[in-house]
C-alpha positions as a Markdown table, in Angstrom:
| # | Residue | x | y | z |
|---|---|---|---|---|
| 1 | Met | -1.9 | -16.0 | 11.3 |
| 2 | Asp | -5.1 | -14.2 | 10.2 |
| 3 | Val | -4.8 | -13.1 | 6.5 |
| 4 | Asn | -6.5 | -9.8 | 7.2 |
| 5 | Lys | -4.0 | -9.0 | 10.0 |
| 6 | Leu | -1.1 | -9.9 | 7.8 |
| 7 | Arg | -2.4 | -7.8 | 5.0 |
| 8 | Lys | -3.1 | -4.8 | 7.3 |
| 9 | Arg | 0.4 | -5.0 | 8.7 |
| 10 | Asp | 1.9 | -5.3 | 5.2 |
| 11 | Leu | -0.2 | -2.5 | 3.8 |
| 12 | Leu | 0.8 | -0.1 | 6.6 |
| 13 | Gln | 4.5 | -1.1 | 6.3 |
| 14 | Ala | 4.3 | -0.6 | 2.5 |
| 15 | Phe | 2.7 | 2.9 | 2.9 |
| 16 | Asp | 5.4 | 3.9 | 5.3 |
| 17 | Leu | 8.1 | 2.6 | 3.0 |
| 18 | Val | 6.7 | 4.3 | -0.1 |
| 19 | Thr | 6.3 | 7.7 | 1.8 |
| 20 | Thr | 9.7 | 7.6 | 3.3 |
| 21 | Lys | 11.8 | 6.2 | 0.5 |
| 22 | Gly | 9.7 | 7.1 | -2.6 |
| 23 | Lys | 9.9 | 10.1 | -4.9 |
| 24 | Lys | 7.2 | 12.8 | -4.2 |
| 25 | Thr | 5.5 | 14.4 | -7.1 |
| 26 | Asp | 2.4 | 16.6 | -6.7 |
| 27 | Gly | 1.7 | 15.2 | -3.2 |
| 28 | Val | 1.9 | 11.6 | -4.3 |
| 29 | Tyr | 4.8 | 9.3 | -3.4 |
| 30 | Glu | 5.9 | 6.5 | -5.7 |
| 31 | Leu | 8.3 | 3.6 | -5.2 |
| 32 | Ser | 8.7 | 0.6 | -7.5 |
| 33 | Gly | 5.4 | 1.4 | -9.2 |
| 34 | Val | 3.4 | 1.6 | -6.0 |
| 35 | Lys | 1.9 | 5.1 | -5.3 |
| 36 | Ala | 0.9 | 6.4 | -1.8 |
| 37 | Ser | -1.1 | 9.4 | -0.8 |
| 38 | Gln | -3.2 | 10.7 | 2.1 |
| 39 | Asp | -5.9 | 13.2 | 2.8 |
| 40 | Phe | -5.1 | 16.5 | 4.6 |
| 41 | Asp | -5.3 | 15.1 | 8.1 |
| 42 | Gly | -3.8 | 11.7 | 7.5 |
| 43 | Tyr | -6.8 | 9.7 | 8.6 |
| 44 | Thr | -7.3 | 8.2 | 5.2 |
| 45 | Cys | -4.5 | 7.0 | 3.1 |
| 46 | Trp | -4.3 | 5.3 | -0.3 |
| 47 | Leu | -2.0 | 2.8 | -2.0 |
| 48 | Ser | -2.4 | 2.3 | -5.7 |
| 49 | Phe | -0.9 | 0.0 | -8.3 |
| 50 | Lys | -2.3 | -0.3 | -11.8 |
| 51 | Asp | -6.0 | -0.8 | -11.5 |
| 52 | Leu | -5.9 | -1.5 | -7.8 |
| 53 | Thr | -6.6 | 1.0 | -5.0 |
| 54 | Val | -6.3 | 0.3 | -1.3 |
| 55 | Thr | -8.0 | 2.7 | 1.1 |
| 56 | Leu | -6.4 | 2.6 | 4.5 |
| 57 | Leu | -8.8 | 3.9 | 7.1 |
| 58 | Phe | -8.4 | 5.1 | 10.7 |
| 59 | His | -8.2 | 2.3 | 13.3 |
| 60 | Gly | -6.7 | -0.2 | 10.8 |
| 61 | Ala | -9.6 | -0.9 | 8.6 |
| 62 | Phe | -9.0 | -1.0 | 4.8 |
| 63 | Asp | -10.9 | -1.4 | 1.6 |
| 64 | Met | -9.5 | -2.8 | -1.7 |
| 65 | Asp | -10.9 | -2.1 | -5.1 |
| 66 | Tyr | -9.4 | -3.7 | -8.3 |
| 67 | Glu | -10.6 | -4.9 | -11.7 |
| 68 | Asp | -8.2 | -7.7 | -12.3 |
| 69 | Glu | -7.5 | -10.5 | -9.8 |
| 70 | Asp | -4.0 | -10.9 | -11.1 |
| 71 | Thr | -3.3 | -7.2 | -10.2 |
| 72 | Gln | -4.0 | -8.0 | -6.5 |
| 73 | Lys | -1.7 | -11.0 | -6.5 |
| 74 | Val | 1.1 | -9.0 | -8.2 |
| 75 | Phe | 0.5 | -6.1 | -5.8 |
| 76 | Phe | 0.9 | -8.3 | -2.7 |
| 77 | Lys | 4.0 | -9.9 | -4.1 |
| 78 | Lys | 5.4 | -6.5 | -4.9 |
| 79 | Ile | 4.9 | -5.0 | -1.5 |
| 80 | Ser | 6.2 | -8.2 | 0.2 |
| 81 | Lys | 9.4 | -7.9 | -1.8 |
| 82 | Met | 9.6 | -4.2 | -1.0 |
| 83 | Ile | 9.3 | -4.9 | 2.7 |
| 84 | Asp | 11.8 | -7.7 | 2.6 |
| 85 | Asp | 14.3 | -5.5 | 0.7 |
| 86 | Lys | 13.5 | -2.3 | 2.5 |
| 87 | Glu | 17.2 | -1.8 | 3.5 |
| 88 | Ser | 18.2 | -1.6 | -0.2 |
| 89 | Phe | 16.2 | 1.5 | -1.0 |
């Protein structure tokens, strides 16, 4: 499977999970250290974890910004675990 497709799917599932199961504070949801927010019309959404920010754009495009390569690895492990354990939240 294409890595970008896998990541897009995981990112969208993680965003949904954080916004439906997470705690909302000042318009930002948080679940297991991952934060999710969106602009006023929902066309642009963000996931963040430590120094990493993922911008989810309309039509499935995304952009990822981070300082530490390890943060990206931990982030994808974390959201994979969240998705696998989604029934436990």
